[in-house]
XYZ file of C-alpha atoms in Angstrom:
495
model
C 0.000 0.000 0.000
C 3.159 2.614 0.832
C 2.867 5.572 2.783
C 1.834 9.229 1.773
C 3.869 11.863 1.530
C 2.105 14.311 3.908
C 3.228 17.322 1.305
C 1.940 16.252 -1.314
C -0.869 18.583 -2.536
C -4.588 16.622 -2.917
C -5.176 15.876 -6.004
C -8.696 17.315 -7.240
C -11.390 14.877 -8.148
C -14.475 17.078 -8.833
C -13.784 19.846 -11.252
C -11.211 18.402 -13.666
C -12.283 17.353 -17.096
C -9.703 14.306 -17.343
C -12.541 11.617 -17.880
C -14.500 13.698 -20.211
C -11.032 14.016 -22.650
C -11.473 12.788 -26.322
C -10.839 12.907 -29.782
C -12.514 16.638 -31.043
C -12.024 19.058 -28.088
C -14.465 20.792 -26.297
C -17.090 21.234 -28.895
C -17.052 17.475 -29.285
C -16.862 16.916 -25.493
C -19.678 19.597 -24.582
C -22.024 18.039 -27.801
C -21.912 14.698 -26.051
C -22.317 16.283 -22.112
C -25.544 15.827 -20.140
C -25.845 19.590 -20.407
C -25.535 20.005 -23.869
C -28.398 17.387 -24.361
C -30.311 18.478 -21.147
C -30.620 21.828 -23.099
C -31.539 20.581 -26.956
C -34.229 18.594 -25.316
C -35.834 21.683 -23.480
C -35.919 23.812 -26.548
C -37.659 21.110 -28.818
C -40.060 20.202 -25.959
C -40.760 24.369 -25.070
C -41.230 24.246 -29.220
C -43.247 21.267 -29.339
C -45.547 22.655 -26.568
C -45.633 26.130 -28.227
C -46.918 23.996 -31.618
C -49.358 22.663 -29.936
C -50.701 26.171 -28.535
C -50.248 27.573 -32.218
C -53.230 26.030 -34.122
C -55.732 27.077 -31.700
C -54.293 30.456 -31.587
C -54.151 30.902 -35.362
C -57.286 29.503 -35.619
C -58.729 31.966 -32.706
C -57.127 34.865 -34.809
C -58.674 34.390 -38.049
C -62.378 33.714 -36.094
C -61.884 37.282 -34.467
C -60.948 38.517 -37.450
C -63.759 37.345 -39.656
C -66.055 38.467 -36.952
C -64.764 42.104 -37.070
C -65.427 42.065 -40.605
C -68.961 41.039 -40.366
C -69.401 43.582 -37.335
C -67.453 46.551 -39.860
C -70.383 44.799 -42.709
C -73.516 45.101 -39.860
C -72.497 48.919 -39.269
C -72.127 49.832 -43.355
C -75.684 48.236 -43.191
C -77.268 50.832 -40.768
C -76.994 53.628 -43.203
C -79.438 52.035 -45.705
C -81.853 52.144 -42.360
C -81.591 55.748 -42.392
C -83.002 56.440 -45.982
C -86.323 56.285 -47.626
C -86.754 52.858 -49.534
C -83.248 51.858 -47.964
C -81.640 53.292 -51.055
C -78.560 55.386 -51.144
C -76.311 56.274 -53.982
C -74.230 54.404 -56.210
C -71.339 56.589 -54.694
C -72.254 56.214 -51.873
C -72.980 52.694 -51.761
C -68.979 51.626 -53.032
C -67.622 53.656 -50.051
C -69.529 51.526 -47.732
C -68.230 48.451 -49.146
C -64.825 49.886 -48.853
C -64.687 50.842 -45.345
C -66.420 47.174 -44.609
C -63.904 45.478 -46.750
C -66.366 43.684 -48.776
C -67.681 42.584 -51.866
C -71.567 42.520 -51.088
C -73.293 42.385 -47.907
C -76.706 40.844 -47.040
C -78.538 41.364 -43.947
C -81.602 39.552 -42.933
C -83.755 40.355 -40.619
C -87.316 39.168 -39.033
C -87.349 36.508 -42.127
C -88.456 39.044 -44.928
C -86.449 42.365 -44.892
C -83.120 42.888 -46.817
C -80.926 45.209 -46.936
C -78.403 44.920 -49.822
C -74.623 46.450 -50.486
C -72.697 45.188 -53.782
C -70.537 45.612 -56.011
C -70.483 45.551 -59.785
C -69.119 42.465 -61.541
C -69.239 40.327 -58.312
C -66.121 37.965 -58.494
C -66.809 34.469 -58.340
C -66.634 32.579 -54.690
C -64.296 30.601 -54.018
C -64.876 29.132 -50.780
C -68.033 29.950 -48.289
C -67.538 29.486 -43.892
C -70.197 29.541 -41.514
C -68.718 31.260 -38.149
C -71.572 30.118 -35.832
C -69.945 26.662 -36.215
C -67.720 26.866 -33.481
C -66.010 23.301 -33.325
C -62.396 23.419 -32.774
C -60.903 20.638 -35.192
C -63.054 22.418 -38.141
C -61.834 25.974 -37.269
C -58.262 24.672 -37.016
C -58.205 22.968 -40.508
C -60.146 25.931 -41.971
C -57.186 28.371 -40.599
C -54.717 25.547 -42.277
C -56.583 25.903 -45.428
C -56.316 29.310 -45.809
C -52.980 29.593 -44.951
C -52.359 26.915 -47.815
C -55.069 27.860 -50.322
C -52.775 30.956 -51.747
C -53.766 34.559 -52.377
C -56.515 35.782 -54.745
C -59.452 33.675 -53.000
C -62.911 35.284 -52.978
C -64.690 34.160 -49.988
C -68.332 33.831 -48.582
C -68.777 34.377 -44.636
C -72.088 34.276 -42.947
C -72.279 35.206 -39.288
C -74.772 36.148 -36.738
C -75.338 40.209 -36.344
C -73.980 41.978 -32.891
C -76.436 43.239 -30.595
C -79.446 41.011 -32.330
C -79.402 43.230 -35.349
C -80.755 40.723 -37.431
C -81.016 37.004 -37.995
C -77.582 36.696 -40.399
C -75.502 38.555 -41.981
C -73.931 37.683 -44.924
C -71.104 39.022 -47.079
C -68.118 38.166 -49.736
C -64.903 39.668 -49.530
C -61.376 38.654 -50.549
C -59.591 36.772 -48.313
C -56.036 37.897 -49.539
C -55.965 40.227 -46.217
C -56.805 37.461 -44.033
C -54.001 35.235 -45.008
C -51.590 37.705 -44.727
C -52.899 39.062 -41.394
C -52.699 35.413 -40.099
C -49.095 34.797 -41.699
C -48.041 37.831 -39.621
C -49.773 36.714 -36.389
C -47.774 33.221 -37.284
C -44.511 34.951 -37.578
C -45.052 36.696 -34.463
C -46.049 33.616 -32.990
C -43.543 31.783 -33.930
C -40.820 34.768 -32.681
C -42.267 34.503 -29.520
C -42.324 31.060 -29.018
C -38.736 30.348 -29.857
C -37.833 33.695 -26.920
C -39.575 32.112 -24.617
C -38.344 28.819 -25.546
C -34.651 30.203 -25.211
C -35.479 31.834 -22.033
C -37.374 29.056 -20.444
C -34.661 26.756 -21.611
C -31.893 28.783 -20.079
C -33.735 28.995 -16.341
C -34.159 24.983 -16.645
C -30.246 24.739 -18.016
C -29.377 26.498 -15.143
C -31.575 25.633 -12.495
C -30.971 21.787 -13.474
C -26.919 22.170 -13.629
C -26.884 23.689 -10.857
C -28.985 21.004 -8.705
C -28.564 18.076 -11.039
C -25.751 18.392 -13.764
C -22.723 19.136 -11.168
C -23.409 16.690 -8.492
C -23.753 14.152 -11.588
C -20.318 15.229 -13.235
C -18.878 15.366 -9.473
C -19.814 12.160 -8.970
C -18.965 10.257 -12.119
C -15.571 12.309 -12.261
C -14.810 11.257 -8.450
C -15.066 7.394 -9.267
C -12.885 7.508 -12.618
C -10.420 9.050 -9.784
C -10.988 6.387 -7.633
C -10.523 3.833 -9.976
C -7.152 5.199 -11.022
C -5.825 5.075 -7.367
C -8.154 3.490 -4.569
C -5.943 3.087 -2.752
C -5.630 7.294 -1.806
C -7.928 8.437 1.101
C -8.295 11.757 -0.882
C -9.942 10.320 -3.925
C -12.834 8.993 -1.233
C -15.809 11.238 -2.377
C -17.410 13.361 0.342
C -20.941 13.473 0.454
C -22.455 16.981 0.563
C -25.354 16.317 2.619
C -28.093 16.588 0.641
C -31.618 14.391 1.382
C -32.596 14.059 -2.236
C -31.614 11.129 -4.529
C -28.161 12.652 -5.581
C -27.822 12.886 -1.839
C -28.597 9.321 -1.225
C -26.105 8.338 -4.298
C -23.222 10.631 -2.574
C -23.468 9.070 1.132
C -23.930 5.279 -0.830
C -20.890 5.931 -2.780
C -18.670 7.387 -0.025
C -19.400 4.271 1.833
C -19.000 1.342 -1.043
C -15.397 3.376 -1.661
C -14.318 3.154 2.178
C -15.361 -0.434 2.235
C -13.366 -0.794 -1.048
C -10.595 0.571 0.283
C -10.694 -1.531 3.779
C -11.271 -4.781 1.491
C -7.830 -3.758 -0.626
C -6.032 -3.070 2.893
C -7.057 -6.377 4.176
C -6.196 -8.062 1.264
C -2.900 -6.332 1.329
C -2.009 -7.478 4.897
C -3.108 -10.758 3.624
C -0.458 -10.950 1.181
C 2.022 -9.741 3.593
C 0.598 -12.122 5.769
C 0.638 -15.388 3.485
C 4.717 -14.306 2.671
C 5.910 -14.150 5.809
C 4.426 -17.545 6.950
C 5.504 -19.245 3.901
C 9.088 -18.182 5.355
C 8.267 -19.427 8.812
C 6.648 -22.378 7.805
C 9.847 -23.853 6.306
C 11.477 -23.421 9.600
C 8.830 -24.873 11.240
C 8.683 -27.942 9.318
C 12.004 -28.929 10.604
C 11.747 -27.966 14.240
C 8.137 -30.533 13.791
C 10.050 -33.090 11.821
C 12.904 -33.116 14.948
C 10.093 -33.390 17.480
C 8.651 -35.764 15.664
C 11.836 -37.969 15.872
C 12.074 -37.411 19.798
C 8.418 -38.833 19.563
C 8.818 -41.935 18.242
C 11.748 -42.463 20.423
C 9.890 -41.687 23.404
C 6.999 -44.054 22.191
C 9.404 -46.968 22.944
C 9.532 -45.905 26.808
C 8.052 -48.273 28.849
C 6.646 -45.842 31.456
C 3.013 -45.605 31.966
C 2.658 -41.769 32.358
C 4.312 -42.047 29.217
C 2.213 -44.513 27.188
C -0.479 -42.579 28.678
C 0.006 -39.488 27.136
C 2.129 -40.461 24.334
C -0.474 -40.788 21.814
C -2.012 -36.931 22.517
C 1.680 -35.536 22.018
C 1.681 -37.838 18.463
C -1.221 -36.830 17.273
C -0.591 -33.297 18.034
C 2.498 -33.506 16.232
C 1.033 -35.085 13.558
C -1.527 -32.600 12.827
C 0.861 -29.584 13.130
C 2.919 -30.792 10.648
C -0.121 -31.209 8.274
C -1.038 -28.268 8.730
C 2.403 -26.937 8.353
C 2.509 -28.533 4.940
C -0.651 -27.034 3.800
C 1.030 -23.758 4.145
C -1.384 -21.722 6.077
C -4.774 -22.454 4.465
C -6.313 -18.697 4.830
C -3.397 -16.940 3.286
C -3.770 -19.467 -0.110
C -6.884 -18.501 -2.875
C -8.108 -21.275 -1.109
C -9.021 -24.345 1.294
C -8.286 -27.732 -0.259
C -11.761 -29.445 -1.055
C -13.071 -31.784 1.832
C -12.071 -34.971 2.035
C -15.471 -37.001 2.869
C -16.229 -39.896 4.734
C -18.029 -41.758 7.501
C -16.583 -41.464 11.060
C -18.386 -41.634 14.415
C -18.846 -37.893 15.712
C -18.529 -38.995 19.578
C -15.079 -40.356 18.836
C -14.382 -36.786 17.288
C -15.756 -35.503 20.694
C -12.701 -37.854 22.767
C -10.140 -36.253 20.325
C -11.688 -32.850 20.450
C -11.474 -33.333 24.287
C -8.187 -34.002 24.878
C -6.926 -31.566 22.276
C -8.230 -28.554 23.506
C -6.930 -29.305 27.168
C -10.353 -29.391 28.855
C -9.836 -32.832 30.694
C -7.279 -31.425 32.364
C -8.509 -28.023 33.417
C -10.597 -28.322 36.725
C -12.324 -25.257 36.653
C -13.637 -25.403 33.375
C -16.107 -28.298 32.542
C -16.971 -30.115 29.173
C -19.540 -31.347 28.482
C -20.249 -33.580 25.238
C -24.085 -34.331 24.030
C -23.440 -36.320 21.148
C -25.265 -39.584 20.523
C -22.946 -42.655 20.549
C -24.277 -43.900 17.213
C -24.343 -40.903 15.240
C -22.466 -41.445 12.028
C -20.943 -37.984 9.684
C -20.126 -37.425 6.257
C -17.449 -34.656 6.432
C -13.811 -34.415 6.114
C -13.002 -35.460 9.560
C -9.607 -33.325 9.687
C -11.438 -29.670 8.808
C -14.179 -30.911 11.124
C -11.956 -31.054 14.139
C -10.063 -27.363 13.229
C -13.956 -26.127 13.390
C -14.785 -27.267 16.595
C -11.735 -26.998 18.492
C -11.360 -23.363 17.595
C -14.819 -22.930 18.859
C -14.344 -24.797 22.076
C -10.844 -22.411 22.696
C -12.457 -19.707 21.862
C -15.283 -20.318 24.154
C -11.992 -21.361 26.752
C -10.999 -18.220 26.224
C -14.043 -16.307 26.668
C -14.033 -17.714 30.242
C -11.085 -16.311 30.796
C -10.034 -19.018 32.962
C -12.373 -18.821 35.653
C -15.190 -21.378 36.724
C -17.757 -22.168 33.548
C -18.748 -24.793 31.039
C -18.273 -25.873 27.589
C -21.323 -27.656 25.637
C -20.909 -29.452 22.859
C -24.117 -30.985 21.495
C -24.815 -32.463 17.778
C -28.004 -33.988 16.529
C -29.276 -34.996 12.956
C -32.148 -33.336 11.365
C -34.716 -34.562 9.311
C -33.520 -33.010 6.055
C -30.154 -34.770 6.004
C -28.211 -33.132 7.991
C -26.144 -32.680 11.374
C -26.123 -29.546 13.312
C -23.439 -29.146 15.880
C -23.215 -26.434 18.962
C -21.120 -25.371 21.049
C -22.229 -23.655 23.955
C -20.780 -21.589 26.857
C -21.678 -19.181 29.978
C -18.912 -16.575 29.208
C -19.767 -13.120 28.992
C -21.095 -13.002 25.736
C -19.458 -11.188 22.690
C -19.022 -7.377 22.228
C -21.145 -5.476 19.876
C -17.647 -4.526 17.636
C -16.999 -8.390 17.521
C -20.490 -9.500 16.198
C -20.605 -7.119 12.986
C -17.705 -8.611 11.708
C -17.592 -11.954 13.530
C -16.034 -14.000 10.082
C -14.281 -11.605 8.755
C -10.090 -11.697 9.180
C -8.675 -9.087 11.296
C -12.256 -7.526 11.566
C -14.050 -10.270 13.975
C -12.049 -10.220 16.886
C -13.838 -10.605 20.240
C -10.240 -10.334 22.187
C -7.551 -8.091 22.143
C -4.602 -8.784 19.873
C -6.664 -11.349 18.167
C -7.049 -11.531 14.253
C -10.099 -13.099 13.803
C -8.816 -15.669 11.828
C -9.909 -18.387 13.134
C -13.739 -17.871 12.957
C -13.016 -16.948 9.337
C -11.233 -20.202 8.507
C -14.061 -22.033 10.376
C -16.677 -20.317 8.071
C -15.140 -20.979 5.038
C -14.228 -24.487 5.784
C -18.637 -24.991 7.027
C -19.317 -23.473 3.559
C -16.664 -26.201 1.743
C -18.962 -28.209 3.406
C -22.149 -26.989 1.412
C -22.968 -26.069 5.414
C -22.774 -22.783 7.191
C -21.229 -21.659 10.864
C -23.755 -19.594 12.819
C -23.545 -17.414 15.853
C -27.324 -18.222 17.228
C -26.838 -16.462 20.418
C -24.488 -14.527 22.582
C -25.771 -12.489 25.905
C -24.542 -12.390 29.207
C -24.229 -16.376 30.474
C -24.774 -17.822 26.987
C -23.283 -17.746 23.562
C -24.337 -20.644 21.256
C -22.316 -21.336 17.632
C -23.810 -23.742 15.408
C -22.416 -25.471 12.703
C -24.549 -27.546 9.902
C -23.116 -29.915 8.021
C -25.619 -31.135 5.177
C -24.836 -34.776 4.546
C -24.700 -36.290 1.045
C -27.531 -38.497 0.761
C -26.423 -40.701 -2.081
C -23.250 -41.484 0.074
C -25.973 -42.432 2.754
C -27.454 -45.059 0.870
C -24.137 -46.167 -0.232
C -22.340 -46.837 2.956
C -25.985 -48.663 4.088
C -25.899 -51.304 1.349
């Protein structure tokens, strides 16, 4: 891992612009940017939405406007009220028409009186609209078909008089003005829309890098950074606080890089670990192998203290120079596979007894709970590290004083045999119990590792089984391990 120079300036992870670098520059970069996007997309949808509101509007406009004209018509028509036989002069009847806009006008009223204005060489009609029909689909495709239809159209428009002047009105003008009065309301329309498009898509650009774009681009910059070096406590992203979502992602992603960084640190004393043992265990190999020659000379002594405890000492021997040739099974990629078979637990139990020193310790009791008959399936070897880790470190946990030690095992009716061990220690310490199987994490003592409930975890799960902590208070703690047994290897051994 190394150590820092404590001079060294922090390296910035937020604002750089290192894992946004390409091919193109920044016009390429920005292009491809949330922002860039986040602000194209608010411009087409401010447009889109302004479409919408268009057709309705220009539609709207040319209704008014057709209506003014037939109100300008309905006025030119009150003249002809003021004159005997509703007849005025030819002079006077053309500037009527002008000032209304129209070719002829019609007004009936109380279903037998007209009164008539027109023109001379009346221009054929084109087209003819009723404005009373107000349904918005038909006014919006008659404002389309106007805009469309060209200039030079001669039109027919009947409407209802103002002020109940009459039953209709009806008159023909050219609808040349109308199209170009609605092509300017378009343009101005359409001028407005895109300002307020800009505008409304500049507050949302803003407003949305400001509370979105940054923490995203903080965020994704900070883990290229980390990637690079996880190893450096500065690159660890500090969360700002926020309660929203980019909050939540911040605290989440502070915490998945500090437990990143504590997996790489364990893994590094690990290593360090599995080196230096592989040095030591050479030596130790040869200070086992000359024990192991004053053994078998002192199995030819004929004393009975001797003969007595002999075959512990071998045996002890014997397995520490297994295990010294396995070459520290935690610090390898992994434990060898189990070596199944059939064995007797309760003779286990004897072995397990005398191993962990228990039948000679007077304050400390054992107790074993294991039926006589019951018959395992598991590699008898990694069964006995298991439990006699758990019965030391339930030894331990007594701290020498007066207690027990339980060890009970029964078989279940799905196949397979569970396994406590029990004492009345103290119980373990909240620190120990998050942790409990993880190395140099679990420790319940101090100057432990906690390797050894790690190795007895993963050697349970080479089992296909599992080692549980079921309970630890004040007078109890209870580990259990389950050991599923191969039912195929059942009916074998039975035949």
């Amino acid at each position: 891992m190394g150590t820092e120079d404590p001079e060294k300036k922090p390296e910035k992870t937020t604002g750089g612009s290192k894992s946004f670098a390409g091919p193109g520059g920044f016009a390429a970069r920005y292009s491809r940017s949330l922002s860039s996007q986040l602000l194209l997309l608010t411009v087409i949808f401010v447009m889109a939405a302004e479409v919408l509101i268009f057709f309705p509007s220009i539609a709207n406009f040319r209704l008014n406007w057709l209506e003014q004209r037939l109100a300008n018509a309905q006025i030119a028509t009150l003249a002809l009220e003021a004159t005997p036989d509703n007849m005025v002069s030819s002079a006077l009847q053309l500037e009527l028409l002008k000032n209304a806009e129209a070719y002829a006008i019609v007004l009936h009223r109380d279903a037998t009186r007209r009164l008539i204005l027109t023109k001379d060489n009346l221009p054929e009609i084109d087209a003819g609209y009723d404005t009373r029909e107000r349904f918005a689909p038909v006014l919006i495709w008659d404002a389309l078909e106007v805009l469309f239809a060209g200039d030079g159209r001669t039109i027919r428009v009947i409407g209802e008089p103002r002020f109940m002047g009459g039953d209709v009105i009806d008159l023909v003008i050219d609808e040349t003005p109308l199209r170009q009065a609605m092509i300017g309301y378009g343009i101005n329309i359409f001028t407005l829309s895109l300002v307020i498009s800009v505008i409304t898509a500049g507050l949302l650009f803003f407003a949305l890098n400001r509370f979105l774009v940054r923490p995203l681009r903080r965020i994704s910059e900070n883990m290229v950074a980390f990637r690079e070096k996880p190893e450096d406590i500065r690159r660890v992203i500090t969360a700002s606080g926020r309660r929203d979502e980019i909050g939540v992602a911040e605290s989440e992603l502070e915490a998945m890089q500090r437990q990143i960084r504590s997996t790489l640190n364990q893994q590094a004393r690990l290593a360090a670990l599995g080196g230096a043992v592989s040095k030591i265990n050479h030596d130790l190999r040869n200070i086992l192998t000359n024990a192991q020659l004053i053994s078998d000379r002192i199995a030819g002594v004929s004393d009975p203290t001797v003969q007595k405890l002999g075959p512990r000492l071998f045996g002890s021997i014997d397995r520490a120079i297994d295990l010294c040739e396995k070459t520290l099974k935690f610090g390898k990629a992994e434990e060898d596979p189990p070596e199944r078979r059939f064995f007797l637990l309760a003779n286990l139990m004897e072995e397990l007894r005398s191993a962990s020193g228990l039948d000679d310790e007077a304050r400390i009791a054992f107790v074993c709970d294991v039926p006589k008959d019951l018959r395992i399936h598991a590699d008898p070897d990694q069964l006995f590290r298991i439990l006699l880790n758990l019965v030391r470190n339930a030894a331990q946990a007594l701290q020498g004083g007066d207690g027990e030690i339980k060890v009970r095992a029964w078989l279940e009716e799905d196949d397979k045999v569970e396994i406590e061990v029990w004492d009345n220690g103290p119980g373990l310490p909240e620190r120990a119990r998050k942790h409990l199987f993880q190395a140099f994490a679990g420790s319940a003592r101090a100057g432990g590792t906690g390797l050894g409930l790690a190795i007895c975890a993963e050697l349970a799960e080479a089992h296909g089984g599992k080692l549980m902590l079921m309970e630890s208070v004040p007078g109890k703690t209870v580990f259990r391990v389950c050991i599923p047994q191969d039912t195929a290897a059942i009916k074998l051994a039975a035949q």
